[in-house]
């Protein structure tokens, strides 16, 4: 699987795999306690300008999006489109964190976005 890759190609493949595992298990661990996760999101945004009308559906969608993104990154299918979907998800999370004025989360989310940039930038077009 990895034996014919250059060091650069191997580095990108391993970063993609690591991100896939990260996203996948972010979603998986939330599924058994989905109601608690949604309630936590609602409570976390209750004092913000972001209406519950937006928070609730997104809270239900996020774990499934994380699982889908993670699985596709792990199996290396539709890599370019999946990385773009991860960018979209991360930017939604950044907007939410800005509304909540949770600047530490914004910093962490921007780190994820930086690594997604690297993944997309170095992605072999033949693999995308």
JSON list of N, CA and C in Angstrom, two decimals, residues 18-76:
[
{"chain": "A", "resi": 18, "resn": "UNK", "atom": "N", "xyz": [-3.96, 9.67, 9.61]},
{"chain": "A", "resi": 18, "resn": "UNK", "atom": "CA", "xyz": [-4.07, 10.17, 10.99]},
{"chain": "A", "resi": 18, "resn": "UNK", "atom": "C", "xyz": [-5.28, 11.10, 11.14]},
{"chain": "A", "resi": 19, "resn": "UNK", "atom": "N", "xyz": [-5.47, 11.99, 10.19]},
{"chain": "A", "resi": 19, "resn": "UNK", "atom": "CA", "xyz": [-6.64, 12.87, 10.24]},
{"chain": "A", "resi": 19, "resn": "UNK", "atom": "C", "xyz": [-7.92, 12.06, 10.11]},
{"chain": "A", "resi": 20, "resn": "UNK", "atom": "N", "xyz": [-7.90, 11.05, 9.26]},
{"chain": "A", "resi": 20, "resn": "UNK", "atom": "CA", "xyz": [-9.08, 10.20, 9.11]},
{"chain": "A", "resi": 20, "resn": "UNK", "atom": "C", "xyz": [-9.45, 9.51, 10.42]},
{"chain": "A", "resi": 21, "resn": "UNK", "atom": "N", "xyz": [-8.46, 8.97, 11.10]},
{"chain": "A", "resi": 21, "resn": "UNK", "atom": "CA", "xyz": [-8.70, 8.32, 12.39]},
{"chain": "A", "resi": 21, "resn": "UNK", "atom": "C", "xyz": [-9.25, 9.35, 13.38]},
{"chain": "A", "resi": 22, "resn": "UNK", "atom": "N", "xyz": [-8.65, 10.53, 13.41]},
{"chain": "A", "resi": 22, "resn": "UNK", "atom": "CA", "xyz": [-9.10, 11.59, 14.32]},
{"chain": "A", "resi": 22, "resn": "UNK", "atom": "C", "xyz": [-10.57, 11.94, 14.08]},
{"chain": "A", "resi": 23, "resn": "UNK", "atom": "N", "xyz": [-10.92, 12.27, 12.84]},
{"chain": "A", "resi": 23, "resn": "UNK", "atom": "CA", "xyz": [-12.30, 12.64, 12.52]},
{"chain": "A", "resi": 23, "resn": "UNK", "atom": "C", "xyz": [-13.26, 11.49, 12.80]},
{"chain": "A", "resi": 24, "resn": "UNK", "atom": "N", "xyz": [-12.90, 10.30, 12.36]},
{"chain": "A", "resi": 24, "resn": "UNK", "atom": "CA", "xyz": [-13.78, 9.14, 12.51]},
{"chain": "A", "resi": 24, "resn": "UNK", "atom": "C", "xyz": [-14.15, 8.91, 13.97]},
{"chain": "A", "resi": 25, "resn": "UNK", "atom": "N", "xyz": [-13.15, 8.91, 14.84]},
{"chain": "A", "resi": 25, "resn": "UNK", "atom": "CA", "xyz": [-13.44, 8.61, 16.24]},
{"chain": "A", "resi": 25, "resn": "UNK", "atom": "C", "xyz": [-14.04, 9.80, 16.99]},
{"chain": "A", "resi": 26, "resn": "UNK", "atom": "N", "xyz": [-13.83, 11.02, 16.50]},
{"chain": "A", "resi": 26, "resn": "UNK", "atom": "CA", "xyz": [-14.57, 12.15, 17.06]},
{"chain": "A", "resi": 26, "resn": "UNK", "atom": "C", "xyz": [-16.06, 11.89, 16.91]},
{"chain": "A", "resi": 27, "resn": "UNK", "atom": "N", "xyz": [-16.46, 11.41, 15.74]},
{"chain": "A", "resi": 27, "resn": "UNK", "atom": "CA", "xyz": [-17.87, 11.13, 15.50]},
{"chain": "A", "resi": 27, "resn": "UNK", "atom": "C", "xyz": [-18.37, 9.89, 16.20]},
{"chain": "A", "resi": 28, "resn": "UNK", "atom": "N", "xyz": [-17.59, 8.82, 16.16]},
{"chain": "A", "resi": 28, "resn": "UNK", "atom": "CA", "xyz": [-18.01, 7.54, 16.74]},
{"chain": "A", "resi": 28, "resn": "UNK", "atom": "C", "xyz": [-18.30, 7.66, 18.23]},
{"chain": "A", "resi": 29, "resn": "UNK", "atom": "N", "xyz": [-17.45, 8.33, 18.97]},
{"chain": "A", "resi": 29, "resn": "UNK", "atom": "CA", "xyz": [-17.65, 8.41, 20.42]},
{"chain": "A", "resi": 29, "resn": "UNK", "atom": "C", "xyz": [-18.86, 9.28, 20.78]},
{"chain": "A", "resi": 30, "resn": "UNK", "atom": "N", "xyz": [-19.31, 10.11, 19.86]},
{"chain": "A", "resi": 30, "resn": "UNK", "atom": "CA", "xyz": [-20.46, 10.97, 20.14]},
{"chain": "A", "resi": 30, "resn": "UNK", "atom": "C", "xyz": [-21.79, 10.26, 19.88]},
{"chain": "A", "resi": 31, "resn": "UNK", "atom": "N", "xyz": [-21.79, 9.26, 19.03]},
{"chain": "A", "resi": 31, "resn": "UNK", "atom": "CA", "xyz": [-23.05, 8.61, 18.66]},
{"chain": "A", "resi": 31, "resn": "UNK", "atom": "C", "xyz": [-23.80, 7.99, 19.84]},
{"chain": "A", "resi": 32, "resn": "UNK", "atom": "N", "xyz": [-23.15, 7.23, 20.72]},
{"chain": "A", "resi": 32, "resn": "UNK", "atom": "CA", "xyz": [-23.91, 6.63, 21.82]},
{"chain": "A", "resi": 32, "resn": "UNK", "atom": "C", "xyz": [-24.51, 7.66, 22.78]},
{"chain": "A", "resi": 33, "resn": "UNK", "atom": "N", "xyz": [-23.97, 8.85, 22.79]},
{"chain": "A", "resi": 33, "resn": "UNK", "atom": "CA", "xyz": [-24.47, 9.90, 23.68]},
{"chain": "A", "resi": 33, "resn": "UNK", "atom": "C", "xyz": [-24.87, 11.13, 22.87]},
{"chain": "A", "resi": 34, "resn": "UNK", "atom": "N", "xyz": [-25.50, 10.89, 21.72]},
{"chain": "A", "resi": 34, "resn": "UNK", "atom": "CA", "xyz": [-25.85, 11.97, 20.79]},
{"chain": "A", "resi": 34, "resn": "UNK", "atom": "C", "xyz": [-26.75, 13.01, 21.45]},
{"chain": "A", "resi": 35, "resn": "UNK", "atom": "N", "xyz": [-27.74, 12.58, 22.20]},
{"chain": "A", "resi": 35, "resn": "UNK", "atom": "CA", "xyz": [-28.66, 13.53, 22.85]},
{"chain": "A", "resi": 35, "resn": "UNK", "atom": "C", "xyz": [-27.90, 14.41, 23.84]},
{"chain": "A", "resi": 36, "resn": "UNK", "atom": "N", "xyz": [-26.98, 13.83, 24.57]},
{"chain": "A", "resi": 36, "resn": "UNK", "atom": "CA", "xyz": [-26.17, 14.60, 25.53]},
{"chain": "A", "resi": 36, "resn": "UNK", "atom": "C", "xyz": [-25.27, 15.59, 24.79]},
{"chain": "A", "resi": 37, "resn": "UNK", "atom": "N", "xyz": [-24.70, 15.15, 23.66]},
{"chain": "A", "resi": 37, "resn": "UNK", "atom": "CA", "xyz": [-23.85, 16.03, 22.85]},
{"chain": "A", "resi": 37, "resn": "UNK", "atom": "C", "xyz": [-24.67, 17.22, 22.34]},
{"chain": "A", "resi": 38, "resn": "UNK", "atom": "N", "xyz": [-25.87, 16.95, 21.82]},
{"chain": "A", "resi": 38, "resn": "UNK", "atom": "CA", "xyz": [-26.73, 18.01, 21.30]},
{"chain": "A", "resi": 38, "resn": "UNK", "atom": "C", "xyz": [-27.12, 18.97, 22.42]},
{"chain": "A", "resi": 39, "resn": "UNK", "atom": "N", "xyz": [-27.51, 18.43, 23.57]},
{"chain": "A", "resi": 39, "resn": "UNK", "atom": "CA", "xyz": [-27.88, 19.28, 24.71]},
{"chain": "A", "resi": 39, "resn": "UNK", "atom": "C", "xyz": [-26.69, 20.15, 25.15]},
{"chain": "A", "resi": 40, "resn": "UNK", "atom": "N", "xyz": [-25.50, 19.59, 25.13]},
{"chain": "A", "resi": 40, "resn": "UNK", "atom": "CA", "xyz": [-24.31, 20.35, 25.49]},
{"chain": "A", "resi": 40, "resn": "UNK", "atom": "C", "xyz": [-24.05, 21.48, 24.51]},
{"chain": "A", "resi": 41, "resn": "UNK", "atom": "N", "xyz": [-24.25, 21.20, 23.23]},
{"chain": "A", "resi": 41, "resn": "UNK", "atom": "CA", "xyz": [-24.08, 22.25, 22.21]},
{"chain": "A", "resi": 41, "resn": "UNK", "atom": "C", "xyz": [-25.13, 23.34, 22.40]},
{"chain": "A", "resi": 42, "resn": "UNK", "atom": "N", "xyz": [-26.38, 22.94, 22.65]},
{"chain": "A", "resi": 42, "resn": "UNK", "atom": "CA", "xyz": [-27.44, 23.93, 22.87]},
{"chain": "A", "resi": 42, "resn": "UNK", "atom": "C", "xyz": [-27.11, 24.80, 24.08]},
{"chain": "A", "resi": 43, "resn": "UNK", "atom": "N", "xyz": [-26.67, 24.18, 25.16]},
{"chain": "A", "resi": 43, "resn": "UNK", "atom": "CA", "xyz": [-26.32, 24.93, 26.37]},
{"chain": "A", "resi": 43, "resn": "UNK", "atom": "C", "xyz": [-25.12, 25.84, 26.10]},
{"chain": "A", "resi": 44, "resn": "UNK", "atom": "N", "xyz": [-24.14, 25.34, 25.37]},
{"chain": "A", "resi": 44, "resn": "UNK", "atom": "CA", "xyz": [-22.93, 26.11, 25.10]},
{"chain": "A", "resi": 44, "resn": "UNK", "atom": "C", "xyz": [-23.18, 27.34, 24.26]},
{"chain": "A", "resi": 45, "resn": "UNK", "atom": "N", "xyz": [-24.24, 27.32, 23.45]},
{"chain": "A", "resi": 45, "resn": "UNK", "atom": "CA", "xyz": [-24.53, 28.45, 22.59]},
{"chain": "A", "resi": 45, "resn": "UNK", "atom": "C", "xyz": [-25.74, 29.25, 23.06]},
{"chain": "A", "resi": 46, "resn": "UNK", "atom": "N", "xyz": [-26.30, 28.90, 24.20]},
{"chain": "A", "resi": 46, "resn": "UNK", "atom": "CA", "xyz": [-27.53, 29.57, 24.68]},
{"chain": "A", "resi": 46, "resn": "UNK", "atom": "C", "xyz": [-27.31, 31.05, 24.97]},
{"chain": "A", "resi": 47, "resn": "UNK", "atom": "N", "xyz": [-26.12, 31.44, 25.33]},
{"chain": "A", "resi": 47, "resn": "UNK", "atom": "CA", "xyz": [-25.82, 32.84, 25.66]},
{"chain": "A", "resi": 47, "resn": "UNK", "atom": "C", "xyz": [-25.21, 33.59, 24.48]},
{"chain": "A", "resi": 48, "resn": "UNK", "atom": "N", "xyz": [-25.26, 33.01, 23.29]},
{"chain": "A", "resi": 48, "resn": "UNK", "atom": "CA", "xyz": [-24.66, 33.65, 22.12]},
{"chain": "A", "resi": 48, "resn": "UNK", "atom": "C", "xyz": [-25.75, 34.19, 21.19]},
{"chain": "A", "resi": 49, "resn": "UNK", "atom": "N", "xyz": [-25.32, 34.89, 20.16]},
{"chain": "A", "resi": 49, "resn": "UNK", "atom": "CA", "xyz": [-26.25, 35.39, 19.15]},
{"chain": "A", "resi": 49, "resn": "UNK", "atom": "C", "xyz": [-26.69, 34.30, 18.17]},
{"chain": "A", "resi": 50, "resn": "UNK", "atom": "N", "xyz": [-26.05, 33.14, 18.22]},
{"chain": "A", "resi": 50, "resn": "UNK", "atom": "CA", "xyz": [-26.38, 32.06, 17.31]},
{"chain": "A", "resi": 50, "resn": "UNK", "atom": "C", "xyz": [-27.66, 31.39, 17.76]},
{"chain": "A", "resi": 51, "resn": "UNK", "atom": "N", "xyz": [-28.70, 31.41, 16.95]},
{"chain": "A", "resi": 51, "resn": "UNK", "atom": "CA", "xyz": [-29.99, 30.86, 17.38]},
{"chain": "A", "resi": 51, "resn": "UNK", "atom": "C", "xyz": [-29.97, 29.33, 17.47]},
{"chain": "A", "resi": 52, "resn": "UNK", "atom": "N", "xyz": [-30.74, 28.81, 18.41]},
{"chain": "A", "resi": 52, "resn": "UNK", "atom": "CA", "xyz": [-30.85, 27.37, 18.60]},
{"chain": "A", "resi": 52, "resn": "UNK", "atom": "C", "xyz": [-31.35, 26.69, 17.32]},
{"chain": "A", "resi": 53, "resn": "UNK", "atom": "N", "xyz": [-32.09, 27.42, 16.50]},
{"chain": "A", "resi": 53, "resn": "UNK", "atom": "CA", "xyz": [-32.59, 26.91, 15.22]},
{"chain": "A", "resi": 53, "resn": "UNK", "atom": "C", "xyz": [-31.44, 26.43, 14.33]},
{"chain": "A", "resi": 54, "resn": "UNK", "atom": "N", "xyz": [-30.26, 27.04, 14.45]},
{"chain": "A", "resi": 54, "resn": "UNK", "atom": "CA", "xyz": [-29.08, 26.62, 13.70]},
{"chain": "A", "resi": 54, "resn": "UNK", "atom": "C", "xyz": [-28.25, 25.60, 14.48]},
{"chain": "A", "resi": 55, "resn": "UNK", "atom": "N", "xyz": [-28.16, 25.81, 15.78]},
{"chain": "A", "resi": 55, "resn": "UNK", "atom": "CA", "xyz": [-27.29, 24.97, 16.61]},
{"chain": "A", "resi": 55, "resn": "UNK", "atom": "C", "xyz": [-27.78, 23.52, 16.64]},
{"chain": "A", "resi": 56, "resn": "UNK", "atom": "N", "xyz": [-29.06, 23.32, 16.86]},
{"chain": "A", "resi": 56, "resn": "UNK", "atom": "CA", "xyz": [-29.59, 21.96, 17.05]},
{"chain": "A", "resi": 56, "resn": "UNK", "atom": "C", "xyz": [-29.37, 21.06, 15.83]},
{"chain": "A", "resi": 57, "resn": "UNK", "atom": "N", "xyz": [-29.78, 21.49, 14.62]},
{"chain": "A", "resi": 57, "resn": "UNK", "atom": "CA", "xyz": [-29.55, 20.59, 13.48]},
{"chain": "A", "resi": 57, "resn": "UNK", "atom": "C", "xyz": [-28.07, 20.32, 13.23]},
{"chain": "A", "resi": 58, "resn": "UNK", "atom": "N", "xyz": [-27.24, 21.35, 13.40]},
{"chain": "A", "resi": 58, "resn": "UNK", "atom": "CA", "xyz": [-25.80, 21.16, 13.20]},
{"chain": "A", "resi": 58, "resn": "UNK", "atom": "C", "xyz": [-25.24, 20.19, 14.23]},
{"chain": "A", "resi": 59, "resn": "UNK", "atom": "N", "xyz": [-25.71, 20.28, 15.45]},
{"chain": "A", "resi": 59, "resn": "UNK", "atom": "CA", "xyz": [-25.23, 19.38, 16.50]},
{"chain": "A", "resi": 59, "resn": "UNK", "atom": "C", "xyz": [-25.57, 17.92, 16.16]},
{"chain": "A", "resi": 60, "resn": "UNK", "atom": "N", "xyz": [-26.71, 17.70, 15.55]},
{"chain": "A", "resi": 60, "resn": "UNK", "atom": "CA", "xyz": [-27.07, 16.34, 15.14]},
{"chain": "A", "resi": 60, "resn": "UNK", "atom": "C", "xyz": [-26.26, 15.88, 13.93]},
{"chain": "A", "resi": 61, "resn": "UNK", "atom": "N", "xyz": [-25.90, 16.80, 13.05]},
{"chain": "A", "resi": 61, "resn": "UNK", "atom": "CA", "xyz": [-25.18, 16.46, 11.81]},
{"chain": "A", "resi": 61, "resn": "UNK", "atom": "C", "xyz": [-23.69, 16.23, 12.04]},
{"chain": "A", "resi": 62, "resn": "UNK", "atom": "N", "xyz": [-23.09, 17.01, 12.92]},
{"chain": "A", "resi": 62, "resn": "UNK", "atom": "CA", "xyz": [-21.63, 17.01, 13.09]},
{"chain": "A", "resi": 62, "resn": "UNK", "atom": "C", "xyz": [-21.04, 15.62, 13.29]},
{"chain": "A", "resi": 63, "resn": "UNK", "atom": "N", "xyz": [-21.55, 14.79, 14.22]},
{"chain": "A", "resi": 63, "resn": "UNK", "atom": "CA", "xyz": [-20.92, 13.47, 14.39]},
{"chain": "A", "resi": 63, "resn": "UNK", "atom": "C", "xyz": [-20.96, 12.60, 13.13]},
{"chain": "A", "resi": 64, "resn": "UNK", "atom": "N", "xyz": [-22.06, 12.67, 12.39]},
{"chain": "A", "resi": 64, "resn": "UNK", "atom": "CA", "xyz": [-22.17, 11.87, 11.17]},
{"chain": "A", "resi": 64, "resn": "UNK", "atom": "C", "xyz": [-21.23, 12.40, 10.08]},
{"chain": "A", "resi": 65, "resn": "UNK", "atom": "N", "xyz": [-21.08, 13.73, 10.02]},
{"chain": "A", "resi": 65, "resn": "UNK", "atom": "CA", "xyz": [-20.12, 14.32, 9.08]},
{"chain": "A", "resi": 65, "resn": "UNK", "atom": "C", "xyz": [-18.70, 13.91, 9.44]},
{"chain": "A", "resi": 66, "resn": "UNK", "atom": "N", "xyz": [-18.39, 13.91, 10.73]},
{"chain": "A", "resi": 66, "resn": "UNK", "atom": "CA", "xyz": [-17.05, 13.51, 11.17]},
{"chain": "A", "resi": 66, "resn": "UNK", "atom": "C", "xyz": [-16.77, 12.05, 10.80]},
{"chain": "A", "resi": 67, "resn": "UNK", "atom": "N", "xyz": [-17.75, 11.18, 11.01]},
{"chain": "A", "resi": 67, "resn": "UNK", "atom": "CA", "xyz": [-17.57, 9.76, 10.68]},
{"chain": "A", "resi": 67, "resn": "UNK", "atom": "C", "xyz": [-17.36, 9.59, 9.18]},
{"chain": "A", "resi": 68, "resn": "UNK", "atom": "N", "xyz": [-18.18, 10.25, 8.38]},
{"chain": "A", "resi": 68, "resn": "UNK", "atom": "CA", "xyz": [-18.06, 10.13, 6.93]},
{"chain": "A", "resi": 68, "resn": "UNK", "atom": "C", "xyz": [-16.71, 10.66, 6.44]},
{"chain": "A", "resi": 69, "resn": "UNK", "atom": "N", "xyz": [-16.33, 11.84, 6.90]},
{"chain": "A", "resi": 69, "resn": "UNK", "atom": "CA", "xyz": [-15.04, 12.42, 6.50]},
{"chain": "A", "resi": 69, "resn": "UNK", "atom": "C", "xyz": [-13.91, 11.50, 6.94]},
{"chain": "A", "resi": 70, "resn": "UNK", "atom": "N", "xyz": [-13.95, 11.05, 8.18]},
{"chain": "A", "resi": 70, "resn": "UNK", "atom": "CA", "xyz": [-12.90, 10.16, 8.68]},
{"chain": "A", "resi": 70, "resn": "UNK", "atom": "C", "xyz": [-12.78, 8.88, 7.89]},
{"chain": "A", "resi": 71, "resn": "UNK", "atom": "N", "xyz": [-13.91, 8.24, 7.64]},
{"chain": "A", "resi": 71, "resn": "UNK", "atom": "CA", "xyz": [-13.89, 6.97, 6.90]},
{"chain": "A", "resi": 71, "resn": "UNK", "atom": "C", "xyz": [-13.33, 7.16, 5.49]},
{"chain": "A", "resi": 72, "resn": "UNK", "atom": "N", "xyz": [-13.75, 8.21, 4.81]},
{"chain": "A", "resi": 72, "resn": "UNK", "atom": "CA", "xyz": [-13.25, 8.45, 3.45]},
{"chain": "A", "resi": 72, "resn": "UNK", "atom": "C", "xyz": [-11.77, 8.78, 3.43]},
{"chain": "A", "resi": 73, "resn": "UNK", "atom": "N", "xyz": [-11.30, 9.50, 4.44]},
{"chain": "A", "resi": 73, "resn": "UNK", "atom": "CA", "xyz": [-9.86, 9.77, 4.50]},
{"chain": "A", "resi": 73, "resn": "UNK", "atom": "C", "xyz": [-9.08, 8.49, 4.78]},
{"chain": "A", "resi": 74, "resn": "UNK", "atom": "N", "xyz": [-9.60, 7.65, 5.66]},
{"chain": "A", "resi": 74, "resn": "UNK", "atom": "CA", "xyz": [-8.91, 6.40, 6.00]},
{"chain": "A", "resi": 74, "resn": "UNK", "atom": "C", "xyz": [-8.80, 5.49, 4.79]},
{"chain": "A", "resi": 75, "resn": "UNK", "atom": "N", "xyz": [-9.89, 5.36, 4.04]},
{"chain": "A", "resi": 75, "resn": "UNK", "atom": "CA", "xyz": [-9.85, 4.44, 2.89]},
{"chain": "A", "resi": 75, "resn": "UNK", "atom": "C", "xyz": [-9.33, 5.13, 1.62]},
{"chain": "A", "resi": 76, "resn": "UNK", "atom": "N", "xyz": [-9.02, 6.43, 1.73]},
{"chain": "A", "resi": 76, "resn": "UNK", "atom": "CA", "xyz": [-8.44, 7.19, 0.62]},
{"chain": "A", "resi": 76, "resn": "UNK", "atom": "C", "xyz": [-9.34, 7.19, -0.61]}
]
